[in-house]
Amino acid sequence: MAGGGGWRWRNRPPRSCEDYWWEWRHCRGLRHAFHHYYAHGARAAAAQEALCKSERARVEEKQKYAPVWTFRKSPPPDWYLPLDQDSPK
Amino acid sequence: MAAEGGAGPPGGAEEEEDDLGYRLFPDRKKKPQSFLVRSLFTFHNRCQLMLRMSLETNPYAQLLLAAMKQSGCTVFNDRHFSCENCDGCVSGGFDSATSQIVLCQNNIRQQSHMNRVVAHELIHAFDHCRAHVDWFKNVKHLACSEIRAANLSGDCTLMNEIARFKFGLKAHHQTCVRDRAIRSILAVRKVSRETAEKAVDEVFDACFNDLEPFGRIPHNKTDAKRAYKDFLNRDRYNANL
């Protein structure tokens, strides 16, 4: 499929239009500005600009820190094991 | 154990257990009490009711339960939660040895507190489920999970901090997260304050910005509900990214 302007029927945006509308309204509000200042110590103008970046850029920005842990390929083997009250501990 | 909390391994000598936080949870090693004693003389029933309310209605808990199920760790109320009496001021903990979240029925008196403790401990459980977290031997691993739990569970909202008479605005959320992470490490590990602070400082940037599964810092229930909705729509998100 060729690229180009506009959304084609098989190129949906990552989130629904209602989500982007909510996000835009939320980012412009005073409450969000306050929470951003409380959490990051900086004004929220940068966050509003981030909304305009592509979603891919936002995902890449989140991944720039090296993880502390090694991630599992499968859940812990003892997650579902029954509790054994009598086992020596 | 991780106290609103830390994780600890079971077994070993008493001295080793004291190093890992089990002294705060004395009921972990005892046989369960009879139904009558538990119902009449403890806050067990109240704890169970509040827990159920939290799991069914609180968006923080709902998102974490969905994320854990997606990661292969479905949470069952009667297997993965335990209401017990605890020592001191601790509110709860995650016991990685038994894959159980312990809720301190004698210290949790309000539904809002239960919501926060459940979210906090579920974040530890989520980290245990998705990563090889060395709870016992690596202080940095423990520090990372404590940073994430303090950051994402609502522990450090402005109102909670004001209720603790801790006032601050500019980036105070980060100060709170850092302090609470250090405090949790010191509660469950016999390490010096300097060691705890160093571990937190080394991993702070990476772990403060690890917002899984929320994708944002939820400052209130509205943010948490939005994060939950985004999580449920993640397949579309990933497919169209």
Short mmCIF file of C-alpha atoms in Angstrom, two decimals:
data_model
loop_
_atom_site.label_atom_id
_atom_site.label_comp_id
_atom_site.label_asym_id
_atom_site.label_seq_id
_atom_site.Cartn_x
_atom_site.Cartn_y
_atom_site.Cartn_z
CA MET A 1 0.00 0.00 0.00
CA ALA A 2 1.44 3.36 -0.87
CA GLY A 3 2.06 5.93 1.79
CA GLY A 4 0.58 9.32 1.55
CA GLY A 5 -1.60 11.72 3.39
CA GLY A 6 -4.78 10.73 5.15
CA TRP A 7 -5.84 7.53 6.80
CA ARG A 8 -6.73 4.62 4.61
CA TRP A 9 -9.17 2.01 5.73
CA ARG A 10 -6.40 -0.36 6.78
CA ASN A 11 -4.15 2.33 8.37
CA ARG A 12 -6.00 3.18 11.52
CA PRO A 13 -4.38 5.45 14.09
CA PRO A 14 -2.99 3.56 17.09
CA ARG A 15 -5.79 4.87 19.32
CA SER A 16 -9.34 5.88 18.66
CA CYS A 17 -10.20 9.49 17.84
CA GLU A 18 -12.06 9.81 21.12
CA ASP A 19 -8.87 8.86 23.00
CA TYR A 20 -6.85 11.57 21.25
CA TRP A 21 -9.59 14.09 21.89
CA TRP A 22 -9.62 13.22 25.59
CA GLU A 23 -5.82 13.33 25.73
CA TRP A 24 -5.73 16.76 24.07
CA ARG A 25 -8.38 18.18 26.40
CA HIS A 26 -6.66 16.59 29.38
CA CYS A 27 -3.23 17.98 28.46
CA ARG A 28 -4.58 21.51 28.07
CA GLY A 29 -6.27 21.49 31.47
CA LEU A 30 -5.00 23.12 34.65
CA ARG A 31 -5.16 19.84 36.56
CA HIS A 32 -2.75 18.18 34.16
CA ALA A 33 -0.39 21.15 34.24
CA PHE A 34 -0.37 20.99 38.03
CA HIS A 35 0.23 17.22 38.13
CA HIS A 36 3.06 17.54 35.62
CA TYR A 37 4.71 20.22 37.77
CA TYR A 38 4.18 18.09 40.89
CA ALA A 39 5.65 14.96 39.26
CA HIS A 40 8.43 16.41 37.10
CA GLY A 41 9.09 19.91 38.35
CA ALA A 42 8.61 21.41 34.91
CA ARG A 43 5.74 23.03 33.14
CA ALA A 44 3.57 20.88 30.97
CA ALA A 45 4.17 22.70 27.71
CA ALA A 46 6.62 20.04 26.65
CA ALA A 47 4.03 17.36 27.34
CA GLN A 48 1.55 19.07 25.09
CA GLU A 49 4.11 19.09 22.31
CA ALA A 50 4.74 15.41 22.93
CA LEU A 51 1.12 14.76 22.08
CA CYS A 52 1.85 16.00 18.62
CA LYS A 53 4.83 13.72 18.13
CA SER A 54 4.25 10.42 16.47
CA GLU A 55 3.24 7.54 18.67
CA ARG A 56 6.41 5.72 17.65
CA ALA A 57 8.54 8.57 18.97
CA ARG A 58 6.72 8.38 22.28
CA VAL A 59 7.34 4.65 22.55
CA GLU A 60 11.02 5.10 21.71
CA GLU A 61 11.36 7.80 24.32
CA LYS A 62 10.01 5.45 26.96
CA GLN A 63 12.51 2.76 26.03
CA LYS A 64 15.69 4.83 26.31
CA TYR A 65 16.55 3.63 29.82
CA ALA A 66 18.31 0.28 30.21
CA PRO A 67 16.18 -2.10 32.28
CA VAL A 68 17.41 -3.10 35.72
CA TRP A 69 16.03 -6.63 35.51
CA THR A 70 16.19 -9.43 32.98
CA PHE A 71 12.71 -10.07 31.68
CA ARG A 72 11.19 -13.51 31.87
CA LYS A 73 10.12 -15.56 28.89
CA SER A 74 7.52 -17.42 30.93
CA PRO A 75 5.81 -16.79 34.28
CA PRO A 76 7.40 -18.04 37.52
CA PRO A 77 7.01 -21.82 37.77
CA ASP A 78 5.69 -21.71 41.35
CA TRP A 79 3.00 -19.08 40.77
CA TYR A 80 0.17 -21.60 40.78
CA LEU A 81 1.66 -24.15 43.17
CA PRO A 82 -0.63 -24.80 46.16
CA LEU A 83 0.45 -23.41 49.47
CA ASP A 84 1.95 -26.02 51.73
CA GLN A 85 1.69 -24.97 55.34
CA ASP A 86 3.57 -27.98 56.60
CA SER A 87 6.64 -27.77 54.50
CA PRO A 88 9.81 -27.02 56.44
CA LYS A 89 10.70 -23.37 56.01
CA MET B 1 8.97 -9.54 51.82
CA ALA B 2 8.32 -6.22 50.29
CA ALA B 3 6.48 -4.10 52.78
CA GLU B 4 3.85 -1.76 51.68
CA GLY B 5 6.32 -3.73 51.53
CA GLY B 6 9.09 -5.88 50.40
CA ALA B 7 9.58 -9.46 49.30
CA GLY B 8 11.34 -12.10 51.35
CA PRO B 9 12.18 -15.71 51.06
CA PRO B 10 10.97 -18.22 53.55
CA GLY B 11 13.02 -20.60 55.53
CA GLY B 12 16.54 -20.41 56.77
CA ALA B 13 17.76 -19.46 60.21
CA GLU B 14 15.88 -16.87 62.22
CA GLU B 15 18.71 -14.44 61.78
CA GLU B 16 18.48 -14.76 58.02
CA GLU B 17 14.71 -14.31 58.12
CA ASP B 18 15.10 -11.15 60.15
CA ASP B 19 17.29 -9.79 57.39
CA LEU B 20 14.50 -10.34 54.91
CA GLY B 21 11.56 -8.73 56.67
CA TYR B 22 9.72 -11.77 57.98
CA ARG B 23 9.82 -10.41 61.54
CA LEU B 24 7.13 -7.92 60.45
CA PHE B 25 4.81 -10.75 59.39
CA PRO B 26 4.83 -13.23 62.31
CA ASP B 27 1.70 -15.05 61.11
CA ARG B 28 3.52 -16.23 57.99
CA LYS B 29 5.04 -19.11 59.87
CA LYS B 30 2.13 -19.97 62.11
CA LYS B 31 -0.69 -22.36 61.40
CA PRO B 32 -3.88 -20.60 60.32
CA GLN B 33 -6.32 -19.89 63.11
CA SER B 34 -9.69 -21.60 63.34
CA PHE B 35 -12.60 -20.01 61.48
CA LEU B 36 -14.33 -18.99 64.73
CA VAL B 37 -11.28 -17.39 66.30
CA ARG B 38 -10.47 -15.61 63.06
CA SER B 39 -14.01 -14.29 62.62
CA LEU B 40 -14.64 -13.15 66.19
CA PHE B 41 -11.26 -11.94 67.38
CA THR B 42 -9.53 -10.51 64.33
CA PHE B 43 -10.31 -8.12 61.52
CA HIS B 44 -10.08 -10.90 59.02
CA ASN B 45 -13.61 -10.55 57.63
CA ARG B 46 -13.29 -6.79 57.29
CA CYS B 47 -10.03 -7.26 55.43
CA GLN B 48 -11.56 -9.80 53.06
CA LEU B 49 -14.52 -7.54 52.28
CA MET B 50 -12.34 -4.52 51.62
CA LEU B 51 -10.03 -6.61 49.47
CA ARG B 52 -12.92 -7.83 47.37
CA MET B 53 -14.24 -4.30 46.96
CA SER B 54 -10.81 -3.17 45.86
CA LEU B 55 -10.33 -5.93 43.29
CA GLU B 56 -13.77 -5.43 41.82
CA THR B 57 -14.03 -1.66 41.69
CA ASN B 58 -10.63 -0.01 41.90
CA PRO B 59 -9.20 0.75 38.42
CA TYR B 60 -5.59 0.46 39.63
CA ALA B 61 -6.22 -3.12 40.77
CA GLN B 62 -8.27 -3.99 37.71
CA LEU B 63 -5.53 -2.87 35.36
CA LEU B 64 -2.85 -4.75 37.27
CA LEU B 65 -4.95 -7.92 37.40
CA ALA B 66 -5.52 -7.73 33.64
CA ALA B 67 -1.83 -7.10 33.00
CA MET B 68 -0.81 -10.03 35.17
CA LYS B 69 -3.29 -12.31 33.47
CA GLN B 70 -1.86 -11.26 30.14
CA SER B 71 1.63 -12.07 31.45
CA GLY B 72 0.55 -15.56 32.49
CA CYS B 73 0.07 -14.93 36.21
CA THR B 74 -3.66 -14.99 36.82
CA VAL B 75 -4.35 -13.83 40.36
CA PHE B 76 -6.75 -15.87 42.49
CA ASN B 77 -8.11 -14.21 45.59
CA ASP B 78 -7.85 -17.23 47.87
CA ARG B 79 -4.42 -18.32 46.63
CA HIS B 80 -2.54 -15.08 46.11
CA PHE B 81 -3.91 -12.89 48.90
CA SER B 82 -3.68 -13.42 52.63
CA CYS B 83 -5.14 -11.23 55.38
CA GLU B 84 -2.97 -11.50 58.49
CA ASN B 85 -1.95 -9.61 61.59
CA CYS B 86 1.35 -7.82 61.24
CA ASP B 87 3.77 -6.07 63.51
CA GLY B 88 4.48 -2.39 63.59
CA CYS B 89 3.08 0.02 61.10
CA VAL B 90 3.50 -2.08 57.99
CA SER B 91 0.40 -2.30 55.80
CA GLY B 92 1.21 -5.21 53.56
CA GLY B 93 3.86 -7.15 51.74
CA PHE B 94 4.63 -9.42 48.84
CA ASP B 95 6.10 -12.81 49.68
CA SER B 96 7.84 -14.00 46.52
CA ALA B 97 8.59 -17.38 48.07
CA THR B 98 4.91 -18.27 48.18
CA SER B 99 3.74 -15.82 45.49
CA GLN B 100 1.38 -14.26 47.98
CA ILE B 101 0.34 -10.74 48.81
CA VAL B 102 -0.02 -10.24 52.54
CA LEU B 103 -2.48 -7.63 53.77
CA CYS B 104 -2.18 -6.43 57.35
CA GLN B 105 -5.73 -6.70 58.63
CA ASN B 106 -4.86 -4.99 61.92
CA ASN B 107 -3.35 -1.94 60.20
CA ILE B 108 -5.65 -1.33 57.24
CA ARG B 109 -8.81 0.36 58.43
CA GLN B 110 -10.13 2.28 55.46
CA GLN B 111 -11.10 1.28 51.95
CA SER B 112 -8.90 3.96 50.40
CA HIS B 113 -5.90 2.59 52.29
CA MET B 114 -6.74 -0.95 51.16
CA ASN B 115 -6.95 0.25 47.56
CA ARG B 116 -3.51 1.76 47.78
CA VAL B 117 -1.92 -1.25 49.49
CA VAL B 118 -3.43 -3.68 47.00
CA ALA B 119 -2.17 -1.59 44.08
CA HIS B 120 1.28 -1.29 45.66
CA GLU B 121 1.66 -5.01 46.27
CA LEU B 122 0.20 -5.98 42.91
CA ILE B 123 2.95 -3.91 41.28
CA HIS B 124 5.51 -6.01 43.14
CA ALA B 125 3.70 -9.15 42.05
CA PHE B 126 3.59 -7.87 38.46
CA ASP B 127 7.34 -7.23 38.51
CA HIS B 128 7.91 -10.72 39.95
CA CYS B 129 5.78 -12.16 37.18
CA ARG B 130 7.44 -10.40 34.26
CA ALA B 131 11.08 -10.25 35.33
CA HIS B 132 13.75 -12.14 37.20
CA VAL B 133 13.77 -9.94 40.28
CA ASP B 134 16.34 -11.03 42.83
CA TRP B 135 14.38 -9.86 45.85
CA PHE B 136 16.75 -11.31 48.40
CA LYS B 137 20.29 -10.66 47.29
CA ASN B 138 20.17 -7.64 45.03
CA VAL B 139 19.20 -4.40 46.74
CA LYS B 140 19.01 -2.57 43.40
CA HIS B 141 16.37 -5.02 42.16
CA LEU B 142 14.32 -4.46 45.29
CA ALA B 143 14.85 -0.70 45.02
CA CYS B 144 13.57 -0.67 41.45
CA SER B 145 10.34 -2.42 42.37
CA GLU B 146 9.83 -0.15 45.37
CA ILE B 147 10.33 2.94 43.21
CA ARG B 148 7.77 1.69 40.72
CA ALA B 149 5.29 0.75 43.44
CA ALA B 150 5.55 4.13 45.17
CA ASN B 151 5.31 5.90 41.80
CA LEU B 152 2.35 4.10 40.31
CA SER B 153 0.15 2.98 43.21
CA GLY B 154 -1.04 6.41 44.32
CA ASP B 155 1.19 6.37 47.43
CA CYS B 156 2.65 9.76 46.54
CA THR B 157 -0.36 11.74 45.43
CA LEU B 158 -0.49 15.30 46.70
CA MET B 159 -3.38 14.60 49.08
CA ASN B 160 -1.67 11.57 50.60
CA GLU B 161 1.48 13.59 51.18
CA ILE B 162 -0.44 16.45 52.74
CA ALA B 163 -2.13 13.94 55.05
CA ARG B 164 1.37 12.92 56.16
CA PHE B 165 2.18 16.60 56.76
CA LYS B 166 4.74 16.57 53.96
CA PHE B 167 4.34 19.65 51.89
CA GLY B 168 6.00 20.32 48.59
CA LEU B 169 5.08 21.00 45.02
CA LYS B 170 7.89 21.15 42.52
CA ALA B 171 8.76 17.57 41.63
CA HIS B 172 7.66 16.58 45.11
CA HIS B 173 6.27 13.36 43.68
CA GLN B 174 9.82 12.23 42.93
CA THR B 175 11.02 13.20 46.40
CA CYS B 176 8.18 11.17 47.91
CA VAL B 177 8.88 8.16 45.69
CA ARG B 178 12.55 8.24 46.59
CA ASP B 179 11.90 8.57 50.33
CA ARG B 180 9.27 5.85 50.43
CA ALA B 181 11.44 3.45 48.43
CA ILE B 182 14.34 3.98 50.86
CA ARG B 183 12.03 3.53 53.81
CA SER B 184 10.63 0.26 52.43
CA ILE B 185 14.11 -1.13 51.78
CA LEU B 186 15.24 -0.28 55.30
CA ALA B 187 12.14 -1.95 56.76
CA VAL B 188 12.85 -5.33 55.20
CA ARG B 189 16.61 -5.46 54.76
CA LYS B 190 19.38 -5.03 57.27
CA VAL B 191 21.35 -2.59 55.18
CA SER B 192 22.63 0.83 56.05
CA ARG B 193 20.77 3.94 55.01
CA GLU B 194 23.66 4.85 52.74
CA THR B 195 23.40 1.52 50.93
CA ALA B 196 19.66 1.94 50.46
CA GLU B 197 20.04 5.52 49.22
CA LYS B 198 22.82 4.53 46.83
CA ALA B 199 20.77 1.68 45.39
CA VAL B 200 17.74 3.93 44.89
CA ASP B 201 19.81 6.69 43.30
CA GLU B 202 21.47 4.29 40.87
CA VAL B 203 18.24 2.86 39.51
CA PHE B 204 15.93 5.84 39.99
CA ASP B 205 15.86 7.20 36.45
CA ALA B 206 15.27 3.83 34.80
CA CYS B 207 12.66 2.67 37.28
CA PHE B 208 10.79 5.96 37.73
CA ASN B 209 10.29 6.05 33.97
CA ASP B 210 9.21 2.40 33.75
CA LEU B 211 5.46 2.96 33.82
CA GLU B 212 4.30 -0.54 32.88
CA PRO B 213 1.50 -1.52 32.77
CA PHE B 214 -0.03 1.94 33.28
CA GLY B 215 1.77 3.84 30.55
CA ARG B 216 1.39 7.02 32.60
CA ILE B 217 1.68 8.08 36.23
CA PRO B 218 -1.89 7.73 37.53
CA HIS B 219 -2.46 10.74 39.77
CA ASN B 220 -6.09 9.80 40.41
CA LYS B 221 -8.75 7.26 39.56
CA THR B 222 -9.57 9.04 36.32
CA ASP B 223 -6.02 8.57 35.09
CA ALA B 224 -6.12 4.95 36.20
CA LYS B 225 -9.40 4.32 34.35
CA ARG B 226 -7.94 5.88 31.21
CA ALA B 227 -4.82 3.73 31.56
CA TYR B 228 -7.01 0.65 31.98
CA LYS B 229 -8.94 1.52 28.84
CA ASP B 230 -5.69 2.02 26.91
CA PHE B 231 -4.45 -1.35 28.19
CA LEU B 232 -7.59 -3.10 26.99
CA ASN B 233 -7.07 -1.51 23.56
CA ARG B 234 -3.37 -2.30 23.40
CA ASP B 235 -3.76 -4.82 20.57
CA ARG B 236 -5.06 -2.13 18.29
CA TYR B 237 -2.37 0.24 19.56
CA ASN B 238 0.48 -2.17 18.83
CA ALA B 239 -0.92 -3.24 15.49
CA ASN B 240 -1.22 0.31 14.21
CA LEU B 241 1.91 1.83 15.70
#
